[in-house]
């Protein structure tokens, strides 16, 4: 038995001692250094680029520009971004003038678009030479935010006829609809109506390891990029597309990865360093090249959690049964799509929460602006949609006088119920069990010492300054509750799959002719990335369970596109579910080969889950997902109404994990997600003005420190097996992130009587909200 055992992580020793090599640590012999130059232009056309002075600078070996890019476009879900911005050709029509589907490559739409790559002998020489580039820009009108983009007079940022868009050639370029039942009639008959306009903010991923990569030509002649990412094979595909070569000409290897959270799902250095390696090779220079971003470059240069706006109205019966949901949602995609169309789909499905809603009208839009792109971030649209849904549910509880948990009991989805898109939920709906487990652990509704309610002086620990406690009578206490669901695995018709290969090997001292002798060890080949969540450890444990071997007898070979099939991305809470099923299939194939006499015995398997469907453009019923995860959270907090400071004392997080492969790793995921959500809800306030991030350092963008996080986080592992999951396991890594912000808002309302429809809940924002209601709240 290896499942349910909290084994140490495979990489724990190396990461603890410093032996682990991250991409920024890789220093092969004869290393060159590259500086990626940002355009520093939120919206401008490049008329010319003079590289002569840069190329002549000391130590410079090569300068890569748009002229070196065979196919100057990329993007994870649609090709709408130039690899390098370059001037239009002067000797004929530009490619985008010939083919209107192509993105114009002479326009910078974001301050961190890439202009050039300078390769030199040292990092300092590359940086100094980069300052000698002489671009000539024509400023273009700025489209700073959603409101500006929706103005009929706004310039169209992407005129191309991109077939991946539902509404190409418009700033509001992607649109989803839900038309379930008759929301207008149900709303007209509702006895209680609650409304809200919710503003959701950016969030920076703030992973420990900034972007870094090394590129070279390997012994097989492949352009090889060693980096940190989330999907080796998708990285390979995008690099190959831009370079105009077959996928097999590119190799992606992931070194140790210091966090990702969705922020390393998209391209950063992979394509541009591959271009640099090829340009060097074409010039007869057989030397590797490395680049690594500073923290400021990282914050400016990669996408964020989407900011957005959700306007919604819910109708219910007098006893709190929701009968209708209406919502209009806008996400700021920023300058490029990245995964905005997919994130929008998750938001779209979450604005009605994990509830059985018979009537719904929902319109959701992704909008191009000149701001930093939005993209994948833990929860992938779920936190934004959940914030609106759970605030609405808690407001409905207040309006009807029904306890918030009881109100959820009356509305939660169950097996056999239709989801928001009008088709039955996948079997294994467990949100009711999760809500009960959370409420019980939290001692809901009153709380007690066993349930986590703080005791003693109510002002203890609520200090805006270390030397100054709260004023007498200024501290208020409150409790809040929220729950959520989210897809496990890729959605909306994407061809989801995961591949694994397992090789069983005999004991070299055993009699090879003895059919009763089983395998002694195994090699597991998987491309799935471990971005800090312990995935590789879970893979080995599942392989051990499937083969009957001790985990110490299984050697993992991970995250190399040259040795493994496509495992898919470390995202969508999918790796345990998808790769676990692939491991089970590979183990079965290997066992069959072993029983037939093969030594060693190899099994390869590609797991394909039930198909999903794209959302219908007219809102007709569709099957968007094949599996879901479920979570509920209760939060106890105090707020100092004279300073606006919030201290979270206790968080109870209940998550259905289906089957706990490694409980300690799951608890680490819960605690990490809660802390990350805590920053999202309370402290992290990314400022973007006129298309520029104005606080691109941790001195101005405040992630929670050890003294700022919740005083206690209690993990409740619910195990309701998923019918399709390997050993019953479900994905869970994103779930604890999703309902935290609305639970905090509910607790703050319980403490003060004031609803907050936007966050982060910084002290100044809390005071502004209290002041807007009146002095009675102070």
XYZ file of C-alpha atoms in Angstrom, residues 182-667:
486
model
C -36.364 31.565 -19.082
C -34.390 33.853 -16.815
C -36.465 36.965 -17.586
C -39.767 35.364 -16.541
C -38.247 33.684 -13.487
C -36.659 36.966 -12.411
C -39.982 38.766 -12.796
C -41.622 36.220 -10.496
C -38.824 36.195 -7.910
C -39.738 37.223 -4.376
C -36.217 38.383 -3.486
C -33.660 39.988 -5.786
C -30.022 40.742 -4.979
C -27.736 42.676 -7.286
C -24.066 43.481 -7.417
C -21.299 44.954 -9.524
C -18.044 43.251 -8.663
C -14.560 44.440 -9.596
C -11.855 41.779 -9.516
C -8.163 42.772 -9.561
C -4.917 41.696 -11.137
C -2.646 39.320 -9.291
C 1.058 38.742 -9.878
C 2.221 35.110 -9.710
C 5.245 36.038 -7.579
C 6.937 32.676 -8.007
C 10.320 32.346 -6.326
C 12.224 31.493 -9.517
C 12.098 34.172 -12.184
C 12.176 33.236 -15.855
C 15.436 31.711 -17.066
C 16.565 29.448 -19.884
C 19.628 27.989 -21.593
C 19.574 27.096 -25.297
C 22.032 25.109 -27.417
C 22.260 22.524 -30.176
C 22.375 19.041 -28.653
C 24.252 15.960 -29.878
C 21.291 14.962 -32.076
C 21.232 18.358 -33.786
C 18.117 19.523 -31.959
C 17.667 23.064 -30.713
C 17.405 22.365 -26.992
C 15.971 24.715 -24.382
C 16.453 23.983 -20.700
C 14.023 26.069 -18.721
C 11.140 25.966 -16.268
C 7.620 25.678 -17.604
C 4.361 23.824 -17.346
C 3.987 21.876 -20.597
C 7.079 20.605 -22.388
C 5.326 19.499 -25.555
C 3.301 22.675 -25.981
C 6.483 24.701 -25.495
C 8.095 22.563 -28.175
C 5.172 23.082 -30.541
C 5.212 26.864 -30.158
C 8.983 27.097 -30.606
C 8.847 24.857 -33.685
C 6.027 26.912 -35.202
C 7.893 30.200 -34.827
C 11.110 28.706 -36.178
C 9.290 27.032 -39.049
C 10.647 23.548 -38.290
C 9.212 20.151 -37.370
C 8.517 19.541 -33.693
C 11.214 16.864 -33.571
C 13.870 19.501 -34.304
C 13.130 21.081 -30.915
C 13.805 19.607 -27.481
C 12.423 21.036 -24.233
C 13.928 19.991 -20.890
C 12.627 21.297 -17.574
C 15.078 21.746 -14.758
C 13.893 22.277 -11.190
C 11.017 24.736 -11.200
C 10.563 27.274 -8.430
C 6.831 27.795 -8.783
C 4.565 28.568 -11.705
C 0.851 28.877 -10.751
C -0.050 29.325 -14.435
C 2.504 32.068 -14.985
C 4.894 29.745 -16.821
C 2.255 28.174 -19.045
C 2.957 30.735 -21.772
C 6.139 31.668 -23.595
C 8.784 33.866 -22.029
C 12.330 32.970 -23.125
C 11.756 29.706 -24.999
C 11.266 31.035 -28.534
C 13.694 33.938 -28.416
C 16.537 31.840 -27.010
C 15.863 29.136 -29.577
C 16.227 31.824 -32.254
C 19.473 32.971 -30.658
C 20.858 29.415 -30.536
C 20.013 28.869 -34.193
C 21.514 32.189 -35.278
C 24.713 31.338 -33.448
C 24.815 27.879 -35.019
C 24.212 29.301 -38.488
C 27.217 31.574 -37.915
C 29.347 28.584 -36.951
C 29.333 29.443 -33.229
C 28.842 26.288 -31.159
C 28.198 27.881 -27.782
C 25.194 27.733 -25.422
C 23.338 30.931 -24.569
C 21.520 31.787 -21.368
C 19.157 34.508 -20.217
C 17.547 35.171 -16.874
C 15.119 37.873 -15.906
C 15.367 40.164 -12.919
C 12.355 40.360 -10.629
C 11.310 43.626 -12.245
C 11.585 42.117 -15.728
C 9.567 39.143 -14.541
C 6.744 41.241 -13.085
C 6.583 43.476 -16.142
C 7.182 40.695 -18.649
C 4.675 37.945 -17.932
C 0.895 37.824 -17.784
C -1.265 38.233 -14.665
C -4.535 37.032 -13.217
C -7.192 38.924 -15.154
C -8.800 42.011 -13.806
C -12.443 42.309 -14.709
C -15.982 43.354 -13.919
C -19.069 41.236 -13.258
C -22.544 42.773 -13.103
C -25.074 40.270 -11.831
C -28.585 39.881 -10.484
C -30.052 36.881 -8.713
C -33.708 36.130 -8.096
C -34.938 33.776 -5.384
C -37.973 32.622 -3.465
C -38.641 34.032 -0.024
C -36.971 31.016 1.587
C -33.837 31.448 -0.507
C -34.223 29.030 -3.403
C -32.394 30.613 -6.365
C -34.659 30.703 -9.428
C -32.741 32.929 -11.851
C -29.253 34.295 -12.486
C -28.370 37.097 -14.878
C -24.784 38.264 -15.411
C -22.646 40.308 -17.770
C -18.924 39.712 -17.385
C -15.877 41.408 -18.894
C -12.273 40.261 -18.530
C -9.364 42.501 -19.506
C -7.287 40.257 -21.758
C -4.649 42.934 -22.126
C -2.626 43.185 -25.306
C -2.787 39.510 -26.311
C -5.079 36.580 -25.756
C -2.716 34.112 -24.033
C -5.430 31.866 -22.475
C -8.040 34.583 -21.965
C -10.646 32.818 -24.072
C -10.332 29.711 -21.893
C -10.169 31.626 -18.600
C -13.298 33.463 -19.718
C -15.047 30.111 -20.166
C -14.307 29.145 -16.564
C -15.504 32.508 -15.280
C -18.604 32.041 -17.399
C -19.440 28.716 -15.723
C -18.671 29.948 -12.206
C -20.833 33.072 -11.986
C -23.788 30.965 -10.804
C -21.686 28.980 -8.343
C -22.039 25.240 -7.597
C -25.803 25.624 -7.469
C -28.797 24.081 -9.202
C -30.055 27.085 -11.165
C -32.918 26.416 -13.557
C -32.858 29.750 -15.364
C -29.795 31.741 -16.379
C -28.751 34.384 -18.889
C -25.013 35.033 -18.918
C -22.893 37.006 -21.385
C -19.123 37.030 -20.959
C -16.539 38.948 -22.993
C -12.766 38.983 -23.309
C -11.529 42.463 -24.219
C -8.227 43.547 -25.763
C -6.499 46.567 -24.168
C -2.935 47.907 -24.060
C -2.477 46.673 -20.500
C -0.484 43.679 -19.292
C -1.987 40.467 -20.690
C -4.162 38.308 -18.501
C -3.603 34.581 -18.570
C -3.497 31.389 -16.574
C -3.340 31.707 -12.806
C -4.296 29.148 -10.195
C -8.076 28.832 -10.391
C -8.164 29.956 -14.028
C -11.236 32.211 -13.934
C -12.762 30.388 -10.989
C -11.784 32.979 -8.338
C -13.292 35.827 -10.361
C -16.584 34.054 -11.040
C -16.759 32.634 -7.527
C -16.262 36.058 -5.973
C -19.432 37.308 -7.628
C -21.415 34.110 -7.053
C -20.541 33.657 -3.390
C -21.001 37.330 -2.550
C -24.423 37.071 -4.141
C -25.233 33.956 -2.128
C -24.141 35.600 1.112
C -26.153 38.731 0.303
C -29.136 36.495 -0.403
C -28.666 34.864 3.005
C -28.843 38.296 4.610
C -31.875 39.306 2.545
C -33.839 36.142 3.391
C -32.638 35.740 6.973
C -31.400 32.213 6.246
C -28.096 30.970 7.632
C -25.454 31.040 4.849
C -24.672 27.321 5.137
C -28.325 26.348 5.282
C -29.020 28.511 2.251
C -26.339 26.631 0.347
C -27.849 23.297 1.371
C -31.071 24.383 -0.304
C -29.359 25.219 -3.580
C -26.335 22.952 -4.062
C -25.906 20.717 -7.093
C -26.264 16.954 -6.709
C -25.652 13.957 -8.935
C -28.078 14.023 -11.844
C -28.670 17.780 -11.749
C -28.076 19.815 -14.872
C -25.179 22.213 -14.746
C -25.297 25.774 -15.990
C -24.915 24.680 -19.617
C -28.016 22.488 -19.457
C -26.430 19.025 -19.357
C -26.049 16.668 -16.369
C -23.069 17.156 -14.115
C -20.397 14.437 -14.373
C -21.048 11.708 -11.752
C -19.452 12.162 -8.369
C -20.872 15.561 -7.359
C -19.762 16.001 -3.752
C -20.190 19.684 -2.971
C -22.857 18.893 -0.353
C -20.483 16.559 1.496
C -17.691 19.124 1.315
C -19.889 21.933 2.651
C -20.986 19.772 5.583
C -17.402 18.757 6.363
C -16.267 22.381 6.375
C -19.179 23.585 8.494
C -18.648 20.818 11.028
C -14.905 21.446 11.322
C -15.486 25.180 11.710
C -18.196 24.734 14.361
C -20.538 26.718 12.144
C -22.355 28.970 12.810
C -21.247 30.085 16.254
C -17.738 28.692 16.523
C -15.996 27.498 19.657
C -12.465 26.847 20.748
C -12.448 23.442 19.087
C -13.821 25.003 15.925
C -11.216 27.704 15.863
C -12.913 30.802 17.335
C -10.191 32.916 18.991
C -10.327 33.362 22.738
C -8.944 35.999 25.080
C -8.567 39.729 24.547
C -10.363 40.570 21.292
C -7.709 43.126 20.385
C -4.805 40.703 20.758
C -2.804 40.404 17.593
C -4.641 43.175 15.733
C -1.768 45.620 15.388
C -1.250 48.028 12.554
C 2.190 48.713 14.020
C 4.268 46.312 16.075
C 4.514 48.788 18.918
C 0.901 49.932 18.915
C -2.136 47.788 19.651
C -5.685 48.506 18.589
C -7.620 51.238 20.354
C -10.101 50.033 22.928
C -13.393 49.018 21.371
C -12.162 49.322 17.779
C -11.882 45.616 16.963
C -14.801 43.751 15.387
C -15.033 39.990 14.899
C -16.673 38.148 12.027
C -17.100 34.771 10.316
C -17.670 34.041 6.657
C -18.377 31.038 4.464
C -18.006 30.307 0.758
C -17.794 27.276 -1.510
C -16.946 26.549 -5.119
C -16.387 24.015 -7.828
C -14.024 23.908 -10.772
C -13.225 21.669 -13.693
C -10.503 19.037 -13.461
C -8.799 18.678 -16.836
C -9.049 20.622 -20.053
C -12.446 21.822 -21.212
C -14.617 22.992 -24.055
C -13.718 20.376 -26.655
C -9.940 20.463 -26.284
C -8.498 17.030 -27.172
C -7.412 16.153 -23.647
C -4.928 13.307 -23.232
C -1.922 12.139 -21.237
C 0.828 9.645 -22.085
C 3.020 7.498 -19.856
C 5.643 4.810 -20.431
C 6.698 2.218 -17.855
C 9.561 -0.276 -18.170
C 9.628 -3.235 -15.760
C 13.067 -4.722 -15.124
C 14.028 -8.061 -13.541
C 16.335 -8.707 -10.642
C 19.705 -9.368 -12.299
C 20.315 -12.227 -9.837
C 16.959 -13.927 -10.474
C 16.443 -16.946 -12.714
C 15.177 -15.451 -15.993
C 13.360 -18.709 -16.779
C 11.333 -18.724 -13.551
C 7.843 -17.457 -14.526
C 6.940 -16.807 -10.888
C 9.610 -14.159 -10.503
C 8.173 -10.677 -10.678
C 9.825 -7.416 -11.671
C 12.332 -5.929 -9.271
C 12.368 -2.343 -10.426
C 10.878 0.018 -12.984
C 11.592 3.135 -14.979
C 8.771 5.649 -15.365
C 8.885 8.096 -18.276
C 6.594 11.121 -18.029
C 6.734 14.666 -19.333
C 4.473 16.114 -16.623
C 6.041 19.071 -14.840
C 6.576 19.345 -11.100
C 6.223 23.064 -10.458
C 6.505 22.708 -6.698
C 3.338 20.748 -5.961
C 5.093 17.384 -5.609
C 3.644 15.869 -8.787
C 6.662 13.670 -9.483
C 6.403 12.130 -6.039
C 2.711 11.408 -6.600
C 3.504 9.861 -9.997
C 5.962 7.438 -8.428
C 3.532 6.540 -5.651
C 0.785 5.791 -8.187
C 3.202 3.739 -10.283
C 4.201 1.806 -7.182
C 0.574 1.123 -6.348
C -0.102 -0.016 -9.921
C 2.908 -2.345 -10.116
C 3.191 -3.582 -6.537
C 6.764 -2.331 -6.330
C 8.193 -0.273 -3.521
C 8.365 3.394 -4.555
C 12.117 3.332 -3.934
C 12.430 0.767 -6.735
C 10.916 3.091 -9.332
C 13.112 5.612 -11.134
C 11.355 8.590 -12.647
C 12.473 10.242 -15.885
C 10.552 13.470 -16.110
C 9.946 16.599 -18.166
C 12.021 15.937 -21.270
C 10.215 16.065 -24.599
C 12.863 13.775 -26.104
C 12.206 10.863 -23.733
C 8.491 11.085 -22.969
C 5.178 11.405 -24.718
C 2.868 14.351 -24.150
C 1.556 14.413 -20.586
C -0.186 17.743 -21.041
C 0.146 20.770 -18.818
C 0.693 21.133 -15.105
C -2.539 23.099 -14.931
C -6.306 22.655 -14.632
C -5.748 20.487 -11.511
C -5.290 17.677 -14.019
C -1.931 15.951 -13.570
C -2.899 13.513 -10.798
C -6.149 12.645 -12.588
C -4.872 12.461 -16.159
C -1.359 11.151 -15.596
C -2.524 8.736 -12.926
C -4.847 7.130 -15.456
C -2.011 7.044 -17.996
C 0.235 5.330 -15.427
C -2.462 2.737 -14.714
C -2.748 1.978 -18.423
C 1.013 1.791 -18.905
C 1.350 -0.535 -15.897
C -1.312 -2.832 -17.321
C 0.459 -2.962 -20.689
C 3.825 -3.573 -19.066
C 2.410 -6.348 -16.896
C 0.917 -8.000 -19.964
C 4.304 -7.872 -21.711
C 5.985 -9.275 -18.595
C 3.544 -12.199 -18.418
C 4.255 -12.890 -22.087
C 7.946 -13.227 -21.253
C 9.423 -9.862 -22.218
C 12.475 -8.870 -20.133
C 12.528 -5.940 -19.700
C 8.810 -5.407 -20.251
C 7.603 -2.090 -21.561
C 4.132 -0.603 -21.513
C 3.027 2.679 -23.033
C -0.426 4.156 -22.737
C -2.294 7.256 -23.794
C -5.256 8.029 -21.570
C -8.124 9.897 -23.185
C -11.035 10.955 -20.934
C -14.656 11.363 -22.064
C -14.963 14.098 -24.695
C -16.102 17.616 -23.905
C -17.780 20.190 -26.140
C -17.179 23.853 -26.977
C -19.658 26.269 -25.500
C -22.466 26.800 -27.983
C -22.570 30.319 -29.498
C -26.342 30.464 -29.010
C -26.297 29.023 -25.498
C -27.670 25.596 -26.369
C -26.802 22.691 -23.998
C -23.204 21.479 -24.073
C -20.926 19.186 -22.056
C -18.059 21.530 -21.077
C -16.133 19.289 -18.639
C -15.659 15.625 -17.761
C -14.804 16.039 -14.053
C -14.960 18.609 -11.256
C -13.409 19.322 -7.885
C -15.260 20.778 -4.896
C -14.188 23.013 -2.000
C -15.620 25.001 0.912
C -13.962 27.473 3.278
C -14.849 29.171 6.544
C -12.911 32.223 7.722
C -12.699 33.880 11.153
C -11.196 37.363 11.274
C -10.882 40.582 13.198
C -10.846 44.089 11.773
C -9.688 47.292 13.413
C -12.279 49.820 12.256
C -10.014 52.765 13.073
C -7.146 51.605 10.855
C -8.784 49.165 8.418
C -6.336 46.390 9.324
C -7.680 42.845 8.959
C -6.218 39.855 10.792
C -7.397 36.403 9.744
C -7.318 34.072 12.714
C -8.604 30.793 11.381
C -9.312 29.206 8.006
C -11.001 25.858 7.577
C -10.632 24.483 4.075
C -12.445 21.295 3.090
C -11.562 19.789 -0.300
C -12.734 16.597 -1.939
C -9.542 14.911 -3.116
C -11.270 11.669 -4.148
C -8.387 9.591 -2.846
C -5.442 11.118 -1.039
C -2.301 9.927 -2.815
C 0.031 11.769 -0.417
C -1.863 13.575 2.367
C 1.030 15.791 3.445
C 1.513 17.085 -0.090
C -2.205 17.827 -0.287
C -2.086 19.735 2.976
